[in-house]
Tab-separated table of N, CA and C in Angstrom:
chain	number	residue	atom	x	y	z
A	9	MET	N	-21.214	-120.600	-76.238
A	9	MET	CA	-20.792	-119.497	-77.058
A	9	MET	C	-21.983	-118.660	-77.436
A	10	GLY	N	-21.769	-117.371	-77.433
A	10	GLY	CA	-22.832	-116.452	-77.794
A	10	GLY	C	-22.821	-116.174	-79.302
A	11	GLN	N	-23.800	-115.426	-79.717
A	11	GLN	CA	-23.862	-115.077	-81.127
A	11	GLN	C	-22.777	-114.045	-81.458
A	12	VAL	N	-22.184	-114.185	-82.661
A	12	VAL	CA	-21.148	-113.261	-83.108
A	12	VAL	C	-21.813	-112.171	-83.933
A	13	LYS	N	-21.553	-110.949	-83.569
A	13	LYS	CA	-22.163	-109.828	-84.262
A	13	LYS	C	-21.384	-109.529	-85.562
A	14	ASP	N	-22.104	-109.280	-86.666
A	14	ASP	CA	-21.488	-108.967	-87.961
A	14	ASP	C	-21.006	-107.522	-87.930
A	15	MET	N	-19.689	-107.320	-88.068
A	15	MET	CA	-19.093	-105.996	-87.945
A	15	MET	C	-18.987	-105.254	-89.283
A	16	ARG	N	-19.394	-105.880	-90.390
A	16	ARG	CA	-19.290	-105.215	-91.698
A	16	ARG	C	-20.364	-104.142	-91.825
A	17	ASP	N	-19.959	-102.993	-92.346
A	17	ASP	CA	-20.871	-101.874	-92.512
A	17	ASP	C	-21.290	-101.781	-93.983
A	18	PRO	N	-22.550	-102.005	-94.311
A	18	PRO	CA	-22.950	-101.975	-95.728
A	18	PRO	C	-22.892	-100.579	-96.344
A	19	THR	N	-22.840	-99.521	-95.559
A	19	THR	CA	-22.773	-98.175	-96.130
A	19	THR	C	-21.349	-97.792	-96.536
A	20	ALA	N	-20.350	-98.558	-96.092
A	20	ALA	CA	-18.953	-98.258	-96.414
A	20	ALA	C	-18.486	-98.972	-97.678
A	21	VAL	N	-19.371	-99.605	-98.404
A	21	VAL	CA	-19.007	-100.336	-99.614
A	21	VAL	C	-18.890	-99.358	-100.775
A	22	HIS	N	-17.758	-99.432	-101.508
A	22	HIS	CA	-17.510	-98.592	-102.671
A	22	HIS	C	-17.319	-99.478	-103.890
A	23	GLN	N	-17.780	-99.014	-105.045
A	23	GLN	CA	-17.634	-99.777	-106.267
A	23	GLN	C	-16.188	-99.709	-106.743
A	24	TYR	N	-15.666	-100.840	-107.233
A	24	TYR	CA	-14.288	-100.916	-107.719
A	24	TYR	C	-14.190	-100.244	-109.093
A	25	VAL	N	-13.197	-99.349	-109.241
A	25	VAL	CA	-12.941	-98.685	-110.517
A	25	VAL	C	-11.523	-99.046	-110.934
A	26	SER	N	-11.393	-99.662	-112.101
A	26	SER	CA	-10.091	-100.098	-112.577
A	26	SER	C	-9.265	-98.904	-113.045
A	27	GLU	N	-8.013	-98.849	-112.642
A	27	GLU	CA	-7.102	-97.791	-113.071
A	27	GLU	C	-6.470	-98.129	-114.412
A	28	TYR	N	-6.539	-99.376	-114.844
A	28	TYR	CA	-5.904	-99.797	-116.084
A	28	TYR	C	-6.570	-99.170	-117.296
A	29	GLY	N	-7.856	-99.074	-117.322
A	29	GLY	CA	-8.587	-98.530	-118.455
A	29	GLY	C	-8.380	-97.046	-118.647
A	30	LYS	N	-8.066	-96.325	-117.591
A	30	LYS	CA	-7.881	-94.876	-117.678
A	30	LYS	C	-6.539	-94.518	-118.328
A	31	GLN	N	-5.553	-95.385	-118.209
A	31	GLN	CA	-4.229	-95.081	-118.722
A	31	GLN	C	-4.094	-95.354	-120.213
A	32	GLU	N	-4.950	-96.181	-120.774
A	32	GLU	CA	-4.852	-96.495	-122.185
A	32	GLU	C	-5.279	-95.310	-123.022
A	33	LYS	N	-4.568	-95.102	-124.101
A	33	LYS	CA	-4.873	-94.008	-125.007
A	33	LYS	C	-5.511	-94.596	-126.259
A	34	ALA	N	-6.484	-93.897	-126.777
A	34	ALA	CA	-7.126	-94.351	-128.008
A	34	ALA	C	-6.116	-94.286	-129.146
A	35	PRO	N	-6.202	-95.204	-130.097
A	35	PRO	CA	-5.243	-95.175	-131.209
A	35	PRO	C	-5.374	-93.897	-132.026
A	36	ASP	N	-4.249	-93.360	-132.410
A	36	ASP	CA	-4.213	-92.103	-133.133
A	36	ASP	C	-4.241	-92.388	-134.629
A	37	MET	N	-5.251	-91.891	-135.309
A	37	MET	CA	-5.428	-92.169	-136.732
A	37	MET	C	-4.372	-91.455	-137.568
A	38	ALA	N	-3.946	-90.269	-137.165
A	38	ALA	CA	-2.943	-89.532	-137.931
A	38	ALA	C	-1.603	-90.254	-137.923
A	39	SER	N	-1.262	-90.895	-136.822
A	39	SER	CA	-0.011	-91.641	-136.753
A	39	SER	C	-0.053	-92.862	-137.666
A	40	LEU	N	-1.181	-93.529	-137.685
A	40	LEU	CA	-1.326	-94.675	-138.584
A	40	LEU	C	-1.262	-94.228	-140.041
A	41	LEU	N	-1.908	-93.123	-140.359
A	41	LEU	CA	-1.854	-92.603	-141.726
A	41	LEU	C	-0.442	-92.167	-142.099
A	42	ALA	N	0.304	-91.634	-141.151
A	42	ALA	CA	1.684	-91.234	-141.420
A	42	ALA	C	2.527	-92.440	-141.805
A	43	VAL	N	2.346	-93.541	-141.093
A	43	VAL	CA	3.108	-94.752	-141.414
A	43	VAL	C	2.684	-95.311	-142.766
A	44	ILE	N	1.388	-95.354	-143.027
A	44	ILE	CA	0.898	-95.897	-144.298
A	44	ILE	C	1.363	-95.021	-145.464
A	45	PHE	N	1.211	-93.703	-145.349
A	45	PHE	CA	1.652	-92.810	-146.419
A	45	PHE	C	3.159	-92.889	-146.626
A	46	GLY	N	3.908	-93.013	-145.535
A	46	GLY	CA	5.363	-93.128	-145.653
A	46	GLY	C	5.781	-94.391	-146.375
A	47	LEU	N	5.124	-95.493	-146.063
A	47	LEU	CA	5.455	-96.740	-146.746
A	47	LEU	C	5.061	-96.703	-148.211
A	48	ILE	N	3.949	-96.083	-148.528
A	48	ILE	CA	3.562	-95.930	-149.935
A	48	ILE	C	4.570	-95.035	-150.653
A	49	GLY	N	5.032	-93.997	-149.982
A	49	GLY	CA	6.031	-93.121	-150.579
A	49	GLY	C	7.340	-93.825	-150.848
A	50	VAL	N	7.737	-94.743	-149.963
A	50	VAL	CA	8.983	-95.489	-150.164
A	50	VAL	C	8.809	-96.534	-151.256
A	51	MET	N	7.738	-97.292	-151.170
A	51	MET	CA	7.566	-98.425	-152.087
A	51	MET	C	7.243	-97.975	-153.516
A	52	MET	N	6.374	-96.985	-153.658
A	52	MET	CA	5.906	-96.602	-154.988
A	52	MET	C	6.526	-95.301	-155.484
A	53	ARG	N	7.407	-94.705	-154.680
A	53	ARG	CA	8.140	-93.498	-155.035
A	53	ARG	C	7.221	-92.330	-155.368
A	54	TYR	N	6.188	-92.156	-154.550
A	54	TYR	CA	5.286	-91.013	-154.709
A	54	TYR	C	5.738	-89.920	-153.748
A	55	LYS	N	6.109	-88.782	-154.299
A	55	LYS	CA	6.565	-87.679	-153.458
A	55	LYS	C	5.422	-87.083	-152.642
A	56	ALA	N	4.233	-87.053	-153.233
A	56	ALA	CA	3.084	-86.481	-152.520
A	56	ALA	C	2.752	-87.307	-151.277
A	57	MET	N	2.856	-88.631	-151.376
A	57	MET	CA	2.585	-89.482	-150.216
A	57	MET	C	3.645	-89.278	-149.133
A	58	ALA	N	4.875	-89.048	-149.546
A	58	ALA	CA	5.936	-88.794	-148.568
A	58	ALA	C	5.682	-87.492	-147.819
A	59	TRP	N	5.256	-86.452	-148.529
A	59	TRP	CA	4.937	-85.184	-147.873
A	59	TRP	C	3.710	-85.329	-146.977
A	60	LEU	N	2.700	-86.080	-147.422
A	60	LEU	CA	1.530	-86.314	-146.569
A	60	LEU	C	1.913	-87.064	-145.303
A	61	ALA	N	2.847	-88.001	-145.435
A	61	ALA	CA	3.313	-88.740	-144.261
A	61	ALA	C	3.983	-87.809	-143.263
A	62	LEU	N	4.795	-86.882	-143.768
A	62	LEU	CA	5.458	-85.934	-142.869
A	62	LEU	C	4.447	-85.011	-142.195
A	63	PHE	N	3.478	-84.520	-142.952
A	63	PHE	CA	2.461	-83.646	-142.358
A	63	PHE	C	1.602	-84.396	-141.348
A	64	ALA	N	1.240	-85.647	-141.641
A	64	ALA	CA	0.433	-86.421	-140.693
A	64	ALA	C	1.234	-86.735	-139.425
A	65	ALA	N	2.526	-87.015	-139.570
A	65	ALA	CA	3.365	-87.282	-138.397
A	65	ALA	C	3.503	-86.045	-137.521
A	66	MET	N	3.695	-84.895	-138.152
A	66	MET	CA	3.781	-83.654	-137.384
A	66	MET	C	2.441	-83.313	-136.726
A	67	HIS	N	1.360	-83.600	-137.422
A	67	HIS	CA	0.021	-83.349	-136.871
A	67	HIS	C	-0.215	-84.174	-135.612
A	68	CYS	N	0.129	-85.447	-135.650
A	68	CYS	CA	-0.119	-86.274	-134.459
A	68	CYS	C	0.841	-85.925	-133.333
A	69	MET	N	2.046	-85.433	-133.667
A	69	MET	CA	2.978	-85.051	-132.612
A	69	MET	C	2.547	-83.745	-131.942
A	70	VAL	N	2.058	-82.792	-132.720
A	70	VAL	CA	1.676	-81.490	-132.175
A	70	VAL	C	0.375	-81.574	-131.385
A	71	ASN	N	-0.559	-82.378	-131.826
A	71	ASN	CA	-1.874	-82.425	-131.199
A	71	ASN	C	-2.018	-83.498	-130.130
A	72	THR	N	-0.937	-83.989	-129.600
A	72	THR	CA	-1.014	-85.000	-128.553
A	72	THR	C	-1.349	-84.346	-127.217
A	73	LYS	N	-2.052	-85.088	-126.379
A	73	LYS	CA	-2.423	-84.584	-125.057
A	73	LYS	C	-1.477	-85.074	-123.972
A	74	THR	N	-0.850	-86.219	-124.204
A	74	THR	CA	0.114	-86.764	-123.251
A	74	THR	C	1.395	-87.104	-123.981
A	75	GLN	N	2.491	-87.145	-123.253
A	75	GLN	CA	3.783	-87.474	-123.842
A	75	GLN	C	4.158	-88.922	-123.539
A	76	VAL	N	3.241	-89.832	-123.762
A	76	VAL	CA	3.483	-91.230	-123.440
A	76	VAL	C	4.084	-91.981	-124.619
A	77	ASP	N	3.609	-91.700	-125.838
A	77	ASP	CA	3.992	-92.485	-127.002
A	77	ASP	C	5.083	-91.803	-127.820
A	78	ASP	N	6.199	-91.492	-127.204
A	78	ASP	CA	7.283	-90.839	-127.929
A	78	ASP	C	7.860	-91.748	-129.002
A	79	LYS	N	7.918	-93.055	-128.737
A	79	LYS	CA	8.464	-93.978	-129.730
A	79	LYS	C	7.590	-94.037	-130.968
A	80	GLN	N	6.284	-93.986	-130.786
A	80	GLN	CA	5.379	-94.035	-131.922
A	80	GLN	C	5.527	-92.788	-132.789
A	81	TYR	N	5.643	-91.630	-132.173
A	81	TYR	CA	5.810	-90.397	-132.922
A	81	TYR	C	7.159	-90.380	-133.635
A	82	PHE	N	8.183	-90.813	-132.942
A	82	PHE	CA	9.514	-90.835	-133.540
A	82	PHE	C	9.564	-91.770	-134.733
A	83	SER	N	8.942	-92.941	-134.624
A	83	SER	CA	8.974	-93.884	-135.738
A	83	SER	C	8.183	-93.366	-136.932
A	84	SER	N	7.037	-92.731	-136.708
A	84	SER	CA	6.267	-92.206	-137.833
A	84	SER	C	6.995	-91.049	-138.510
A	85	ILE	N	7.681	-90.203	-137.744
A	85	ILE	CA	8.456	-89.113	-138.343
A	85	ILE	C	9.649	-89.666	-139.113
A	86	MET	N	10.300	-90.684	-138.572
A	86	MET	CA	11.451	-91.260	-139.260
A	86	MET	C	11.044	-91.956	-140.551
A	87	ILE	N	9.904	-92.617	-140.571
A	87	ILE	CA	9.421	-93.236	-141.804
A	87	ILE	C	9.139	-92.157	-142.847
A	88	ALA	N	8.560	-91.042	-142.437
A	88	ALA	CA	8.294	-89.944	-143.369
A	88	ALA	C	9.587	-89.341	-143.898
A	89	VAL	N	10.584	-89.170	-143.042
A	89	VAL	CA	11.858	-88.601	-143.470
A	89	VAL	C	12.583	-89.555	-144.418
A	90	VAL	N	12.560	-90.844	-144.123
A	90	VAL	CA	13.179	-91.832	-145.011
A	90	VAL	C	12.464	-91.855	-146.351
A	91	SER	N	11.158	-91.734	-146.329
A	91	SER	CA	10.388	-91.695	-147.570
A	91	SER	C	10.764	-90.478	-148.412
A	92	LEU	N	10.882	-89.324	-147.779
A	92	LEU	CA	11.310	-88.134	-148.510
A	92	LEU	C	12.738	-88.280	-149.021
A	93	GLY	N	13.597	-88.862	-148.223
A	93	GLY	CA	14.988	-89.065	-148.643
A	93	GLY	C	15.113	-89.997	-149.823
A	94	THR	N	14.361	-91.078	-149.819
A	94	THR	CA	14.442	-91.999	-150.952
A	94	THR	C	13.851	-91.385	-152.208
A	95	ASN	N	12.881	-90.519	-152.074
A	95	ASN	CA	12.281	-89.896	-153.255
A	95	ASN	C	13.156	-88.796	-153.848
A	96	TYR	N	13.857	-88.062	-153.029
A	96	TYR	CA	14.602	-86.919	-153.535
A	96	TYR	C	16.103	-87.186	-153.730
A	97	PHE	N	16.683	-88.094	-152.976
A	97	PHE	CA	18.139	-88.251	-153.039
A	97	PHE	C	18.589	-89.521	-153.750
A	98	LEU	N	17.754	-90.510	-153.882
A	98	LEU	CA	18.156	-91.722	-154.605
A	98	LEU	C	17.738	-91.607	-156.053
A	99	GLN	N	18.637	-92.086	-156.913
A	99	GLN	CA	18.352	-92.003	-158.335
A	99	GLN	C	17.424	-93.133	-158.763
A	100	ARG	N	16.477	-92.800	-159.609
A	100	ARG	CA	15.536	-93.810	-160.103
A	100	ARG	C	16.234	-94.687	-161.142
A	101	PRO	N	15.815	-95.955	-161.239
A	101	PRO	CA	16.377	-96.809	-162.280
A	101	PRO	C	15.994	-96.285	-163.667
A	102	GLY	N	16.932	-96.251	-164.567
A	102	GLY	CA	16.669	-95.736	-165.905
A	102	GLY	C	17.040	-94.273	-166.049
A	103	GLY	N	17.451	-93.628	-164.987
A	103	GLY	CA	17.905	-92.238	-165.044
A	103	GLY	C	16.810	-91.211	-165.189
A	104	ALA	N	15.551	-91.569	-165.014
A	104	ALA	CA	14.462	-90.596	-165.192
A	104	ALA	C	14.178	-89.848	-163.926
C-alpha cells in the first residue's frame, strides 16, 4: 500500500459562529418596570404607580425593534390596565 495523501485544505477552515446568541434579545427594563409599577399600583392602591406602569408599558411597546415578545408587552399592558381599573373603579374599604 502506498501513502495516503491528506485531502483536507487548511485554507478552507471557517470559524463556527453560533446562531443562538444572535436571536436572544436583551431584557427590556421598561417592561420590567411596567410590571413592578403595576403590581405596586394594585397592591398599595397608588394611582401614580398605575399611570407609570401604563406609560412604561407603552414605552417598551413603541420602542421595540422586533416583534418577538408580543406576550410580554401584552401582559405588561394588561397589568397596567388592571391596576388602573382597581384604583378608579373599585371602592376602597371604609368608603374613602
